Amino acid sequence: MLRFGSGTCQVVLPEWRPAIAVSVPTEQLQRSTGLGPEELRSALLSVVINPEAVHDRELGLRDWQAEVPAARGRRRGRRPIR
């Protein structure tokens, strides 16, 4: 995450365009990951995208997941079913 805001977060999707920040509603990230604002600020995020998108409106962002860095001592978010 590049910037955390109360209404919108700016995230960079390196697999799509590493030099472009994409706006994502903060509420959507919190609802999808189950993290509060402080946890979300330091979380490592992943998301499924359409890598062939030409514009950020075409990305189809879905299935957000978050991992809180190990330094915080725990992992949060959805875990894959095995």
PDB file of C-alpha atoms in Angstrom:
ATOM      1  CA  MET A   1       0.000   0.000   0.000  1.00  0.00           C
ATOM      2  CA  LEU A   2       1.337   3.376  -0.973  1.00  0.00           C
ATOM      3  CA  ARG A   3      -0.997   5.599   1.060  1.00  0.00           C
ATOM      4  CA  PHE A   4      -3.724   4.912   3.626  1.00  0.00           C
ATOM      5  CA  GLY A   5      -6.648   7.312   3.865  1.00  0.00           C
ATOM      6  CA  SER A   6      -9.923   7.354   5.772  1.00  0.00           C
ATOM      7  CA  GLY A   7     -11.929   7.173   2.544  1.00  0.00           C
ATOM      8  CA  THR A   8      -9.502   5.902  -0.073  1.00  0.00           C
ATOM      9  CA  CYS A   9      -6.211   4.017  -0.133  1.00  0.00           C
ATOM     10  CA  GLN A  10      -3.634   4.217  -2.889  1.00  0.00           C
ATOM     11  CA  VAL A  11      -2.145   0.847  -3.821  1.00  0.00           C
ATOM     12  CA  VAL A  12       0.442  -0.170  -6.407  1.00  0.00           C
ATOM     13  CA  LEU A  13      -0.067  -3.390  -8.342  1.00  0.00           C
ATOM     14  CA  PRO A  14       3.465  -4.334  -9.470  1.00  0.00           C
ATOM     15  CA  GLU A  15       2.271  -7.160 -11.719  1.00  0.00           C
ATOM     16  CA  TRP A  16       0.099  -4.699 -13.639  1.00  0.00           C
ATOM     17  CA  ARG A  17       1.755  -1.240 -13.688  1.00  0.00           C
ATOM     18  CA  PRO A  18       4.438  -0.743 -11.013  1.00  0.00           C
ATOM     19  CA  ALA A  19       4.534   3.041 -11.531  1.00  0.00           C
ATOM     20  CA  ILE A  20       0.773   3.677 -11.203  1.00  0.00           C
ATOM     21  CA  ALA A  21      -1.153   4.005  -7.936  1.00  0.00           C
ATOM     22  CA  VAL A  22      -4.753   2.761  -7.976  1.00  0.00           C
ATOM     23  CA  SER A  23      -7.448   4.148  -5.657  1.00  0.00           C
ATOM     24  CA  VAL A  24      -9.358   1.593  -3.597  1.00  0.00           C
ATOM     25  CA  PRO A  25     -12.072   2.468  -1.055  1.00  0.00           C
ATOM     26  CA  THR A  26     -10.685   1.970   2.463  1.00  0.00           C
ATOM     27  CA  GLU A  27     -13.985   0.444   3.578  1.00  0.00           C
ATOM     28  CA  GLN A  28     -13.702  -2.215   0.850  1.00  0.00           C
ATOM     29  CA  LEU A  29     -10.193  -3.193   2.011  1.00  0.00           C
ATOM     30  CA  GLN A  30     -11.287  -3.361   5.647  1.00  0.00           C
ATOM     31  CA  ARG A  31     -14.381  -5.406   4.844  1.00  0.00           C
ATOM     32  CA  SER A  32     -12.473  -7.801   2.563  1.00  0.00           C
ATOM     33  CA  THR A  33      -9.459  -8.351   4.834  1.00  0.00           C
ATOM     34  CA  GLY A  34     -11.095  -8.057   8.267  1.00  0.00           C
ATOM     35  CA  LEU A  35      -8.350  -5.653   9.379  1.00  0.00           C
ATOM     36  CA  GLY A  36      -8.750  -2.422  11.298  1.00  0.00           C
ATOM     37  CA  PRO A  37      -7.104   0.828  10.194  1.00  0.00           C
ATOM     38  CA  GLU A  38      -3.846   0.359  12.127  1.00  0.00           C
ATOM     39  CA  GLU A  39      -3.380  -3.231  10.969  1.00  0.00           C
ATOM     40  CA  LEU A  40      -4.245  -2.335   7.387  1.00  0.00           C
ATOM     41  CA  ARG A  41      -1.577   0.394   7.289  1.00  0.00           C
ATOM     42  CA  SER A  42       1.222  -2.145   7.704  1.00  0.00           C
ATOM     43  CA  ALA A  43      -0.365  -5.172   6.002  1.00  0.00           C
ATOM     44  CA  LEU A  44       1.006  -6.852   2.902  1.00  0.00           C
ATOM     45  CA  LEU A  45      -1.912  -7.047   0.482  1.00  0.00           C
ATOM     46  CA  SER A  46      -2.643  -9.314  -2.432  1.00  0.00           C
ATOM     47  CA  VAL A  47      -5.516  -9.207  -4.883  1.00  0.00           C
ATOM     48  CA  VAL A  48      -6.685 -11.008  -8.013  1.00  0.00           C
ATOM     49  CA  ILE A  49      -6.678  -8.729 -11.071  1.00  0.00           C
ATOM     50  CA  ASN A  50      -7.166  -8.779 -14.825  1.00  0.00           C
ATOM     51  CA  PRO A  51      -3.497  -8.388 -15.907  1.00  0.00           C
ATOM     52  CA  GLU A  52      -4.563  -7.435 -19.440  1.00  0.00           C
ATOM     53  CA  ALA A  53      -6.471  -4.370 -18.218  1.00  0.00           C
ATOM     54  CA  VAL A  54      -5.624  -1.175 -20.064  1.00  0.00           C
ATOM     55  CA  HIS A  55      -7.236   1.113 -17.455  1.00  0.00           C
ATOM     56  CA  ASP A  56      -7.646   0.696 -13.694  1.00  0.00           C
ATOM     57  CA  ARG A  57     -11.442   0.519 -14.189  1.00  0.00           C
ATOM     58  CA  GLU A  58     -10.866  -2.767 -16.053  1.00  0.00           C
ATOM     59  CA  LEU A  59      -8.776  -4.416 -13.315  1.00  0.00           C
ATOM     60  CA  GLY A  60     -11.704  -6.265 -11.704  1.00  0.00           C
ATOM     61  CA  LEU A  61     -10.059  -6.193  -8.252  1.00  0.00           C
ATOM     62  CA  ARG A  62     -11.343  -9.119  -6.166  1.00  0.00           C
ATOM     63  CA  ASP A  63     -10.377 -11.544  -3.415  1.00  0.00           C
ATOM     64  CA  TRP A  64      -8.271  -9.126  -1.347  1.00  0.00           C
ATOM     65  CA  GLN A  65      -6.090 -10.846   1.225  1.00  0.00           C
ATOM     66  CA  ALA A  66      -3.791  -9.381   3.844  1.00  0.00           C
ATOM     67  CA  GLU A  67      -0.875 -10.574   5.875  1.00  0.00           C
ATOM     68  CA  VAL A  68       0.317  -8.553   8.834  1.00  0.00           C
ATOM     69  CA  PRO A  69       4.147  -8.504   8.878  1.00  0.00           C
ATOM     70  CA  ALA A  70       5.737 -11.119  11.146  1.00  0.00           C
ATOM     71  CA  ALA A  71       7.174  -8.399  13.368  1.00  0.00           C
ATOM     72  CA  ARG A  72       3.675  -7.834  14.692  1.00  0.00           C
ATOM     73  CA  GLY A  73       3.560 -11.476  15.733  1.00  0.00           C
ATOM     74  CA  ARG A  74       0.468 -12.728  13.948  1.00  0.00           C
ATOM     75  CA  ARG A  75      -1.098 -13.388  10.584  1.00  0.00           C
ATOM     76  CA  ARG A  76      -4.577 -12.229   9.674  1.00  0.00           C
ATOM     77  CA  GLY A  77      -6.857 -12.494   6.703  1.00  0.00           C
ATOM     78  CA  ARG A  78      -8.224 -15.428   4.760  1.00  0.00           C
ATOM     79  CA  ARG A  79      -6.143 -18.542   4.475  1.00  0.00           C
ATOM     80  CA  PRO A  80      -6.315 -20.890   1.503  1.00  0.00           C
ATOM     81  CA  ILE A  81      -8.351 -24.060   1.905  1.00  0.00           C
ATOM     82  CA  ARG A  82      -6.179 -27.139   1.475  1.00  0.00           C
TER      83      ARG A  82
END
